[in-house]
């Protein structure tokens, strides 16, 4: 059973007490992206069934995930696209704009700094940081300035950095994680390889390219052996 | 209980019948990286306990994961670093060298093409592909040539592409996934946002930057509400 609102009734957002799994928040992100696409197409309402069919999702899962955060469905109508989108952005903390710094101005750091998708989603890349003197003061193609990592703490406070992206060589990564945590930044998206000691109260999410490629390579080997 | 070999005995690699979870293969990748670092430092043997302490891992988990694939530990010695590293590379299919193509020669695709870490790990970036006429024939800074996506199928066969990396804008991603699958490439590492229809027999692993950032943003919001 899905809890639903009567037509015309304001959806109520629930305060969430239990911890929410990362898989759930990942799905909320996906729903948000689907709603943004629908909104851009001028779609005003959609049922969980239609949402699932259009975007290759699971209707029951959608209803369950959303019911956890509030009563967003309206009987006989489904979801109001604009409204649900606004609620999801609020749940994910995107309505306030999240300020992001990138540690490491190598190929990957520079590419991430100029990646257009972030800004549309409510993230703002505020600054790049590096240790190399010859890089400091220069800019990415998109205009993000490269600062001295020594000034990270000062700038993180002044600029209100919420998330630090770590894109440095493996042997510099633990030092970068430590510097970020010492500056009071509590969320890290890490692209550097290896296992890290993460200070208490800090959330580190790793996107390890090599680990992902190796997992695909393993899949290919297994396929050959089993097929 | 860990199964162990007697000193001097060749470790036996097991044929794995049951499916192995992605979390397990991810951990194997991490172990491999640790062993590569130890080998470079000239370390010849290491116990699961020492491996765990040095790299912030779990000793019991290491023993369990490795025991699944064979009998690699030697009583009173631990693991032979070089040998275990060789076995892990074999299990992950890295000993043969995996050939990779990148679809999308934008900022991210170009950065990935020149990322030095891949080659050391047994992956070779063979080619970039794009649809834009003005990009075709040019090269990344590191020298990877950009080809017309129309020639993907032909080149994938000729070059023996094992994995395709998809780094195109969201609205072009499903077409890229379809083209890759139609060419007979069975493993995709996807950086484009959105949910995809993935043909049967093809494994798609998504690294969605926005989803990861949104999950961190959610963590920050929850922290404020609870703390």
Short mmCIF file of C-alpha atoms in Angstrom, two decimals:
data_model
loop_
_atom_site.label_atom_id
_atom_site.label_comp_id
_atom_site.label_asym_id
_atom_site.label_seq_id
_atom_site.Cartn_x
_atom_site.Cartn_y
_atom_site.Cartn_z
CA UNK A 1 0.00 0.00 0.00
CA UNK A 2 1.23 3.47 -0.88
CA UNK A 3 0.16 6.36 1.25
CA UNK A 4 -1.40 8.98 -0.94
CA UNK A 5 -2.69 12.50 -0.64
CA UNK A 6 -6.12 13.59 -1.75
CA UNK A 7 -6.11 15.89 -4.79
CA UNK A 8 -5.21 19.45 -3.84
CA UNK A 9 -3.60 18.46 -0.57
CA UNK A 10 0.02 19.64 0.05
CA UNK A 11 2.42 16.73 0.22
CA UNK A 12 4.01 16.42 3.63
CA UNK A 13 7.75 15.77 3.91
CA UNK A 14 8.65 13.38 6.71
CA UNK A 15 11.56 13.86 9.09
CA UNK A 16 13.72 10.81 8.59
CA UNK A 17 15.01 9.23 11.77
CA UNK A 18 16.56 5.96 10.59
CA UNK A 19 19.67 6.01 8.42
CA UNK A 20 18.92 5.81 4.71
CA UNK A 21 21.03 3.44 2.62
CA UNK A 22 23.26 4.77 -0.10
CA UNK A 23 21.35 2.66 -2.60
CA UNK A 24 18.20 4.59 -1.68
CA UNK A 25 19.82 8.00 -2.07
CA UNK A 26 21.32 6.83 -5.38
CA UNK A 27 17.82 5.95 -6.57
CA UNK A 28 16.46 9.33 -5.41
CA UNK A 29 19.13 10.94 -7.62
CA UNK A 30 17.96 8.87 -10.56
CA UNK A 31 14.29 9.79 -9.94
CA UNK A 32 15.30 13.44 -9.72
CA UNK A 33 17.02 13.23 -13.10
CA UNK A 34 13.95 11.58 -14.66
CA UNK A 35 11.65 14.26 -13.21
CA UNK A 36 13.94 17.01 -14.50
CA UNK A 37 13.71 15.48 -18.00
CA UNK A 38 9.90 15.19 -17.74
CA UNK A 39 9.59 18.76 -16.47
CA UNK A 40 11.69 20.00 -19.41
CA UNK A 41 9.28 18.18 -21.75
CA UNK A 42 6.33 19.93 -20.10
CA UNK A 43 4.90 16.81 -18.43
CA UNK A 44 2.82 17.90 -15.40
CA UNK A 45 1.88 14.63 -13.70
CA UNK A 46 3.06 11.02 -13.92
CA UNK A 47 2.15 7.73 -12.27
CA UNK A 48 4.84 5.53 -10.71
CA UNK A 49 3.97 2.94 -13.37
CA UNK A 50 4.57 5.34 -16.27
CA UNK A 51 7.73 6.70 -14.62
CA UNK A 52 9.04 3.14 -14.28
CA UNK A 53 8.22 2.20 -17.87
CA UNK A 54 9.67 5.32 -19.41
CA UNK A 55 12.99 5.13 -17.54
CA UNK A 56 13.44 1.36 -17.06
CA UNK A 57 12.83 1.54 -13.31
CA UNK A 58 10.75 -0.49 -10.81
CA UNK A 59 7.33 1.02 -9.98
CA UNK A 60 6.97 -0.65 -6.58
CA UNK A 61 10.47 0.47 -5.63
CA UNK A 62 9.69 4.06 -6.65
CA UNK A 63 6.56 4.10 -4.47
CA UNK A 64 8.43 2.58 -1.53
CA UNK A 65 11.41 4.94 -1.79
CA UNK A 66 9.25 8.04 -2.05
CA UNK A 67 6.82 6.97 0.68
CA UNK A 68 9.79 6.84 3.03
CA UNK A 69 10.28 10.59 2.72
CA UNK A 70 6.69 11.79 2.59
CA UNK A 71 3.28 11.45 1.02
CA UNK A 72 3.84 12.61 -2.50
CA UNK A 73 1.44 10.48 -4.57
CA UNK A 74 -2.08 11.70 -5.31
CA UNK A 75 -4.82 9.12 -5.89
CA UNK A 76 -5.89 8.93 -9.53
CA UNK A 77 -3.19 11.39 -10.61
CA UNK A 78 0.20 10.04 -9.54
CA UNK A 79 2.93 12.54 -8.82
CA UNK A 80 3.01 16.23 -9.67
CA UNK A 81 6.32 16.41 -11.57
CA UNK A 82 7.45 19.93 -10.62
CA UNK A 83 6.47 19.50 -6.99
CA UNK A 84 8.09 16.10 -6.53
CA UNK A 85 11.22 17.39 -8.22
CA UNK A 86 11.34 20.32 -5.79
CA UNK A 87 10.90 17.96 -2.83
CA UNK A 88 13.63 15.61 -4.02
CA UNK A 89 16.05 18.51 -4.49
CA UNK A 90 15.23 19.58 -0.94
CA UNK A 91 15.70 16.06 0.48
CA UNK A 92 19.09 15.82 -1.27
CA UNK A 93 20.14 19.28 -0.05
CA UNK A 94 20.46 20.65 -3.58
CA UNK A 95 18.05 23.55 -3.14
CA UNK A 96 20.72 25.52 -1.29
CA UNK A 97 23.48 24.99 -3.85
CA UNK A 98 26.45 22.89 -2.78
CA UNK A 99 29.92 24.40 -3.12
CA UNK A 100 32.64 22.02 -4.26
CA UNK A 101 36.44 22.24 -4.33
CA UNK A 102 38.68 19.96 -6.40
CA UNK A 103 42.05 18.87 -4.98
CA UNK A 104 44.46 18.06 -7.79
CA UNK A 105 44.68 20.05 -11.05
CA UNK A 106 45.87 17.20 -13.27
CA UNK A 107 43.99 15.92 -16.34
CA UNK A 108 41.15 14.46 -14.32
CA UNK A 109 40.80 17.38 -11.89
CA UNK A 110 40.70 19.87 -14.75
CA UNK A 111 38.13 17.80 -16.67
CA UNK A 112 35.94 17.55 -13.58
CA UNK A 113 36.22 21.31 -12.96
CA UNK A 114 34.85 22.04 -16.42
CA UNK A 115 32.19 19.31 -16.46
CA UNK A 116 29.01 21.24 -17.26
CA UNK A 117 26.61 18.76 -15.71
CA UNK A 118 27.38 19.74 -12.13
CA UNK A 119 26.15 23.30 -12.19
CA UNK A 120 22.75 22.34 -13.60
CA UNK A 121 22.33 19.90 -10.72
CA UNK A 122 22.99 22.44 -7.97
CA UNK A 123 26.73 21.96 -7.52
CA UNK A 124 29.19 24.78 -8.00
CA UNK A 125 32.88 24.09 -8.56
CA UNK A 126 34.41 26.95 -6.61
CA UNK A 127 38.14 26.27 -6.83
CA UNK A 128 40.92 23.88 -7.82
CA UNK A 129 43.87 23.19 -5.51
CA UNK A 130 47.33 21.85 -6.27
CA UNK A 131 50.79 21.68 -4.72
CA UNK A 132 52.79 22.50 -7.87
CA UNK A 133 53.99 26.11 -7.91
CA UNK A 134 53.79 26.33 -11.74
CA UNK A 135 50.08 25.48 -11.71
CA UNK A 136 49.02 27.88 -8.97
CA UNK A 137 47.27 30.99 -10.27
CA UNK A 138 46.41 29.39 -13.61
CA UNK A 139 42.88 28.45 -14.62
CA UNK A 140 41.03 25.50 -16.13
CA UNK A 141 39.69 26.05 -19.67
CA UNK A 142 36.33 26.85 -18.08
CA UNK A 143 37.91 29.48 -15.81
CA UNK A 144 38.21 27.74 -12.42
CA UNK A 145 41.30 29.16 -10.65
CA UNK A 146 44.00 26.83 -9.27
CA UNK A 147 44.99 27.72 -5.69
CA UNK A 148 47.82 26.61 -3.43
CA UNK A 149 46.72 23.65 -1.31
CA UNK A 150 48.29 25.47 1.66
CA UNK A 151 45.38 27.90 1.55
CA UNK A 152 42.73 25.19 1.49
CA UNK A 153 41.59 25.58 5.11
CA UNK A 154 41.25 29.35 4.88
CA UNK A 155 39.42 29.19 1.55
CA UNK A 156 37.19 26.28 2.55
CA UNK A 157 35.81 28.38 5.39
CA UNK A 158 35.55 31.60 3.43
CA UNK A 159 33.90 29.92 0.44
CA UNK A 160 31.71 27.54 2.42
CA UNK A 161 32.99 24.39 0.72
CA UNK A 162 30.64 21.48 1.39
CA UNK A 163 32.30 18.74 -0.65
CA UNK A 164 35.94 18.20 -1.66
CA UNK A 165 36.74 16.12 -4.74
CA UNK A 166 40.12 14.38 -4.41
CA UNK A 167 41.80 13.70 -7.78
CA UNK A 168 45.50 13.42 -6.92
CA UNK A 169 48.05 10.63 -7.53
CA UNK A 170 47.68 7.67 -5.18
CA UNK A 171 50.68 8.48 -3.01
CA UNK A 172 49.36 12.00 -2.29
CA UNK A 173 45.77 10.97 -1.59
CA UNK A 174 45.92 10.24 2.16
CA UNK A 175 47.56 13.65 2.76
CA UNK A 176 44.80 15.30 0.71
CA UNK A 177 42.09 13.47 2.67
CA UNK A 178 43.73 14.57 5.93
CA UNK A 179 43.97 18.20 4.78
CA UNK A 180 40.31 18.23 3.74
CA UNK A 181 39.18 16.77 7.07
CA UNK A 182 41.40 19.14 9.07
CA UNK A 183 39.73 22.05 7.28
CA UNK A 184 36.34 20.89 8.57
CA UNK A 185 35.00 19.68 5.21
CA UNK A 186 32.95 16.57 5.96
CA UNK A 187 32.24 15.03 2.56
CA UNK A 188 34.82 13.74 0.07
CA UNK A 189 34.37 12.32 -3.41
CA UNK A 190 37.60 10.45 -4.06
CA UNK A 191 39.02 9.45 -7.45
CA UNK A 192 42.44 8.35 -6.17
CA UNK A 193 43.25 4.66 -5.90
CA UNK A 194 43.89 2.89 -2.60
CA UNK A 195 42.40 2.42 0.84
CA UNK A 196 42.28 5.40 3.19
CA UNK A 197 42.06 6.19 6.83
CA UNK A 198 39.04 8.48 7.03
CA UNK A 199 38.65 10.68 10.11
CA UNK A 200 35.47 10.14 12.16
CA UNK A 201 32.51 12.24 11.03
CA UNK A 202 33.81 12.50 7.48
CA UNK A 203 32.07 10.65 4.65
CA UNK A 204 34.32 9.48 1.82
CA UNK A 205 32.85 8.05 -1.36
CA UNK A 206 35.35 6.51 -3.76
CA UNK A 207 35.04 6.32 -7.52
CA UNK A 208 37.91 4.06 -8.34
CA UNK A 209 38.30 3.78 -12.10
CA UNK A 210 40.75 0.90 -11.97
CA UNK A 211 38.62 -1.11 -9.56
CA UNK A 212 35.63 -0.69 -11.89
CA UNK A 213 37.60 -1.71 -14.96
CA UNK A 214 39.01 -4.72 -13.10
CA UNK A 215 35.53 -5.78 -12.07
CA UNK A 216 34.47 -5.66 -15.74
CA UNK A 217 37.59 -7.59 -16.75
CA UNK A 218 36.67 -10.25 -14.18
CA UNK A 219 33.18 -10.44 -15.70
CA UNK A 220 34.69 -11.04 -19.15
CA UNK A 221 36.97 -13.82 -17.86
CA UNK A 222 34.12 -15.55 -16.01
CA UNK A 223 31.93 -15.30 -19.11
CA UNK A 224 34.53 -17.12 -21.16
CA UNK A 225 34.96 -19.86 -18.57
CA UNK A 226 31.22 -20.39 -18.08
CA UNK A 227 30.15 -19.87 -21.68
CA UNK B 1 39.72 -21.56 9.43
CA UNK B 2 41.84 -20.60 6.48
CA UNK B 3 43.02 -23.29 4.16
CA UNK B 4 46.77 -23.09 3.87
CA UNK B 5 49.54 -24.65 1.84
CA UNK B 6 52.61 -26.19 3.34
CA UNK B 7 55.83 -24.21 2.69
CA UNK B 8 57.13 -24.87 -0.81
CA UNK B 9 53.81 -26.14 -2.13
CA UNK B 10 52.38 -24.43 -5.27
CA UNK B 11 49.15 -22.58 -4.52
CA UNK B 12 46.23 -24.09 -6.38
CA UNK B 13 43.75 -21.79 -8.10
CA UNK B 14 40.16 -22.96 -7.79
CA UNK B 15 37.65 -22.88 -10.60
CA UNK B 16 34.84 -20.67 -9.34
CA UNK B 17 31.36 -21.99 -10.01
CA UNK B 18 29.11 -19.66 -8.03
CA UNK B 19 28.77 -16.02 -9.05
CA UNK B 20 31.12 -13.73 -7.17
CA UNK B 21 29.70 -10.46 -5.86
CA UNK B 22 30.95 -7.17 -7.18
CA UNK B 23 31.97 -6.23 -3.64
CA UNK B 24 34.32 -9.24 -3.63
CA UNK B 25 35.92 -8.37 -6.98
CA UNK B 26 36.26 -4.77 -5.80
CA UNK B 27 38.16 -6.02 -2.75
CA UNK B 28 40.38 -8.25 -4.92
CA UNK B 29 41.32 -5.10 -6.86
CA UNK B 30 42.23 -3.35 -3.64
CA UNK B 31 44.35 -6.32 -2.47
CA UNK B 32 46.08 -6.35 -5.84
CA UNK B 33 46.97 -2.68 -5.49
CA UNK B 34 48.35 -3.27 -1.98
CA UNK B 35 50.44 -6.21 -3.19
CA UNK B 36 51.78 -4.15 -6.10
CA UNK B 37 52.89 -1.47 -3.60
CA UNK B 38 54.50 -4.08 -1.32
CA UNK B 39 56.26 -5.73 -4.27
CA UNK B 40 57.66 -2.36 -5.35
CA UNK B 41 59.00 -1.89 -1.83
CA UNK B 42 60.74 -5.28 -2.03
CA UNK B 43 58.50 -7.02 0.53
CA UNK B 44 58.57 -10.76 -0.17
CA UNK B 45 55.96 -12.21 2.22
CA UNK B 46 53.16 -10.76 4.34
CA UNK B 47 50.55 -12.14 6.74
CA UNK B 48 46.86 -11.26 6.33
CA UNK B 49 47.14 -9.45 9.69
CA UNK B 50 50.04 -7.25 8.55
CA UNK B 51 48.36 -6.61 5.18
CA UNK B 52 45.19 -5.52 6.98
CA UNK B 53 47.03 -3.23 9.40
CA UNK B 54 49.18 -1.58 6.77
CA UNK B 55 46.31 -0.82 4.40
CA UNK B 56 43.35 -0.35 6.79
CA UNK B 57 41.67 -3.58 5.72
CA UNK B 58 40.02 -6.50 7.53
CA UNK B 59 42.28 -9.56 8.03
CA UNK B 60 39.45 -12.10 8.32
CA UNK B 61 37.85 -10.70 5.17
CA UNK B 62 41.15 -10.94 3.27
CA UNK B 63 41.54 -14.61 4.25
CA UNK B 64 37.94 -15.38 3.33
CA UNK B 65 38.08 -13.60 -0.04
CA UNK B 66 41.33 -15.23 -1.07
CA UNK B 67 40.35 -18.71 0.16
CA UNK B 68 37.42 -18.52 -2.23
CA UNK B 69 39.76 -18.52 -5.21
CA UNK B 70 42.46 -20.90 -4.05
CA UNK B 71 44.87 -21.88 -1.32
CA UNK B 72 47.32 -19.05 -1.27
CA UNK B 73 48.35 -18.74 2.39
CA UNK B 74 51.36 -20.63 3.72
CA UNK B 75 51.40 -21.60 7.41
CA UNK B 76 53.90 -19.56 9.41
CA UNK B 77 54.71 -17.34 6.44
CA UNK B 78 51.51 -15.77 5.17
CA UNK B 79 51.32 -14.89 1.49
CA UNK B 80 54.14 -14.72 -1.02
CA UNK B 81 53.67 -11.20 -2.37
CA UNK B 82 54.81 -11.68 -5.98
CA UNK B 83 52.97 -14.96 -6.35
CA UNK B 84 49.70 -13.79 -4.88
CA UNK B 85 49.89 -10.67 -7.02
CA UNK B 86 50.35 -12.82 -10.12
CA UNK B 87 47.38 -14.99 -9.13
CA UNK B 88 45.12 -12.01 -8.51
CA UNK B 89 46.01 -10.50 -11.88
CA UNK B 90 45.12 -13.83 -13.44
CA UNK B 91 41.81 -14.10 -11.58
CA UNK B 92 40.91 -10.57 -12.71
CA UNK B 93 41.93 -11.30 -16.31
CA UNK B 94 44.66 -8.65 -16.28
CA UNK B 95 47.51 -10.93 -17.25
CA UNK B 96 46.38 -10.89 -20.88
CA UNK B 97 46.10 -7.10 -21.15
CA UNK B 98 42.61 -5.68 -21.61
CA UNK B 99 42.00 -3.40 -24.58
CA UNK B 100 39.72 -0.44 -23.94
CA UNK B 101 37.94 2.04 -26.23
CA UNK B 102 36.49 5.36 -25.06
CA UNK B 103 33.26 6.62 -26.65
CA UNK B 104 33.10 10.42 -26.41
CA UNK B 105 36.12 12.70 -26.90
CA UNK B 106 34.94 15.53 -24.67
CA UNK B 107 36.78 16.81 -21.59
CA UNK B 108 36.14 13.66 -19.59
CA UNK B 109 36.84 11.21 -22.42
CA UNK B 110 40.13 12.93 -23.23
CA UNK B 111 41.18 12.99 -19.56
CA UNK B 112 40.39 9.29 -19.22
CA UNK B 113 42.33 8.48 -22.40
CA UNK B 114 45.46 10.08 -20.96
CA UNK B 115 45.07 8.78 -17.40
CA UNK B 116 48.38 7.03 -16.77
CA UNK B 117 47.12 4.67 -14.10
CA UNK B 118 45.34 2.35 -16.53
CA UNK B 119 48.34 1.10 -18.46
CA UNK B 120 50.24 0.10 -15.34
CA UNK B 121 47.24 -1.99 -14.29
CA UNK B 122 47.02 -3.96 -17.52
CA UNK B 123 44.52 -1.83 -19.43
CA UNK B 124 45.37 -0.27 -22.74
CA UNK B 125 43.36 2.64 -24.12
CA UNK B 126 43.33 1.76 -27.81
CA UNK B 127 41.11 4.44 -29.33
CA UNK B 128 38.70 7.32 -28.77
CA UNK B 129 35.44 7.61 -30.72
CA UNK B 130 33.23 10.61 -31.41
CA UNK B 131 30.47 11.74 -33.77
CA UNK B 132 31.79 15.27 -34.41
CA UNK B 133 33.53 15.57 -37.78
CA UNK B 134 35.96 18.26 -36.50
CA UNK B 135 37.27 15.94 -33.79
CA UNK B 136 37.82 12.87 -35.93
CA UNK B 137 41.46 12.26 -36.81
CA UNK B 138 42.76 14.43 -33.97
CA UNK B 139 44.53 13.02 -30.92
CA UNK B 140 44.40 13.38 -27.14
CA UNK B 141 47.43 15.07 -25.56
CA UNK B 142 48.78 11.59 -24.82
CA UNK B 143 48.40 10.56 -28.47
CA UNK B 144 45.19 8.45 -28.52
CA UNK B 145 43.54 8.94 -31.95
CA UNK B 146 39.86 9.99 -32.19
CA UNK B 147 37.91 7.83 -34.66
CA UNK B 148 34.48 8.13 -36.23
CA UNK B 149 31.92 6.24 -34.13
CA UNK B 150 30.62 4.79 -37.43
CA UNK B 151 33.76 2.65 -37.56
CA UNK B 152 33.36 1.35 -34.01
CA UNK B 153 32.17 -2.15 -34.93
CA UNK B 154 34.92 -2.74 -37.46
CA UNK B 155 37.64 -1.40 -35.15
CA UNK B 156 36.29 -3.19 -32.05
CA UNK B 157 36.77 -6.52 -33.84
CA UNK B 158 40.10 -5.68 -35.41
CA UNK B 159 41.55 -4.25 -32.19
CA UNK B 160 39.99 -6.84 -29.86
CA UNK B 161 38.25 -4.27 -27.64
CA UNK B 162 37.18 -5.89 -24.36
CA UNK B 163 35.71 -2.89 -22.54
CA UNK B 164 34.08 0.29 -23.85
CA UNK B 165 34.06 3.41 -21.68
CA UNK B 166 31.02 5.61 -22.40
CA UNK B 167 31.63 9.31 -21.68
CA UNK B 168 29.07 11.11 -23.85
CA UNK B 169 26.31 13.60 -22.99
CA UNK B 170 23.24 12.04 -21.37
CA UNK B 171 21.00 12.23 -24.44
CA UNK B 172 23.55 10.35 -26.57
CA UNK B 173 24.31 7.64 -24.02
CA UNK B 174 21.65 5.04 -24.88
CA UNK B 175 22.70 5.17 -28.55
CA UNK B 176 26.34 4.68 -27.50
CA UNK B 177 25.41 1.70 -25.29
CA UNK B 178 23.46 0.17 -28.18
CA UNK B 179 26.34 0.68 -30.63
CA UNK B 180 28.81 -0.92 -28.23
CA UNK B 181 26.56 -3.93 -27.64
CA UNK B 182 25.84 -4.32 -31.38
CA UNK B 183 29.59 -4.49 -31.99
CA UNK B 184 29.82 -7.47 -29.66
CA UNK B 185 31.63 -5.65 -26.82
CA UNK B 186 30.23 -7.10 -23.60
CA UNK B 187 31.53 -4.81 -20.86
CA UNK B 188 30.78 -1.09 -20.48
CA UNK B 189 32.06 1.42 -17.96
CA UNK B 190 29.56 4.25 -18.17
CA UNK B 191 30.10 7.85 -17.03
CA UNK B 192 26.92 9.27 -18.57
CA UNK B 193 23.95 10.11 -16.36
CA UNK B 194 20.63 8.31 -16.57
CA UNK B 195 19.14 4.83 -16.54
CA UNK B 196 19.79 2.58 -19.54
CA UNK B 197 18.36 -0.40 -21.27
CA UNK B 198 21.27 -2.81 -21.34
CA UNK B 199 21.15 -5.71 -23.84
CA UNK B 200 21.27 -9.22 -22.35
CA UNK B 201 24.78 -10.59 -21.87
CA UNK B 202 26.29 -7.12 -21.56
CA UNK B 203 27.59 -5.86 -18.21
CA UNK B 204 27.28 -2.12 -17.62
CA UNK B 205 28.91 -0.50 -14.62
CA UNK B 206 27.99 3.12 -14.04
CA UNK B 207 30.15 5.77 -12.40
CA UNK B 208 27.66 8.55 -12.05
CA UNK B 209 29.41 11.65 -10.73
CA UNK B 210 26.21 13.54 -10.01
CA UNK B 211 24.63 10.65 -8.14
CA UNK B 212 27.74 10.40 -5.96
CA UNK B 213 27.81 14.11 -5.25
CA UNK B 214 24.09 14.06 -4.43
CA UNK B 215 24.59 11.18 -2.03
CA UNK B 216 27.29 13.23 -0.24
CA UNK B 217 25.02 16.27 -0.22
CA UNK B 218 22.29 14.15 1.41
CA UNK B 219 24.82 13.05 4.04
CA UNK B 220 25.61 16.70 4.84
CA UNK B 221 21.92 17.61 5.18
CA UNK B 222 21.19 14.61 7.46
CA UNK B 223 24.23 15.50 9.58
CA UNK B 224 22.88 18.97 10.19
CA UNK B 225 19.42 17.70 11.10
CA UNK B 226 20.71 15.00 13.46
CA UNK B 227 23.64 16.88 14.95
#
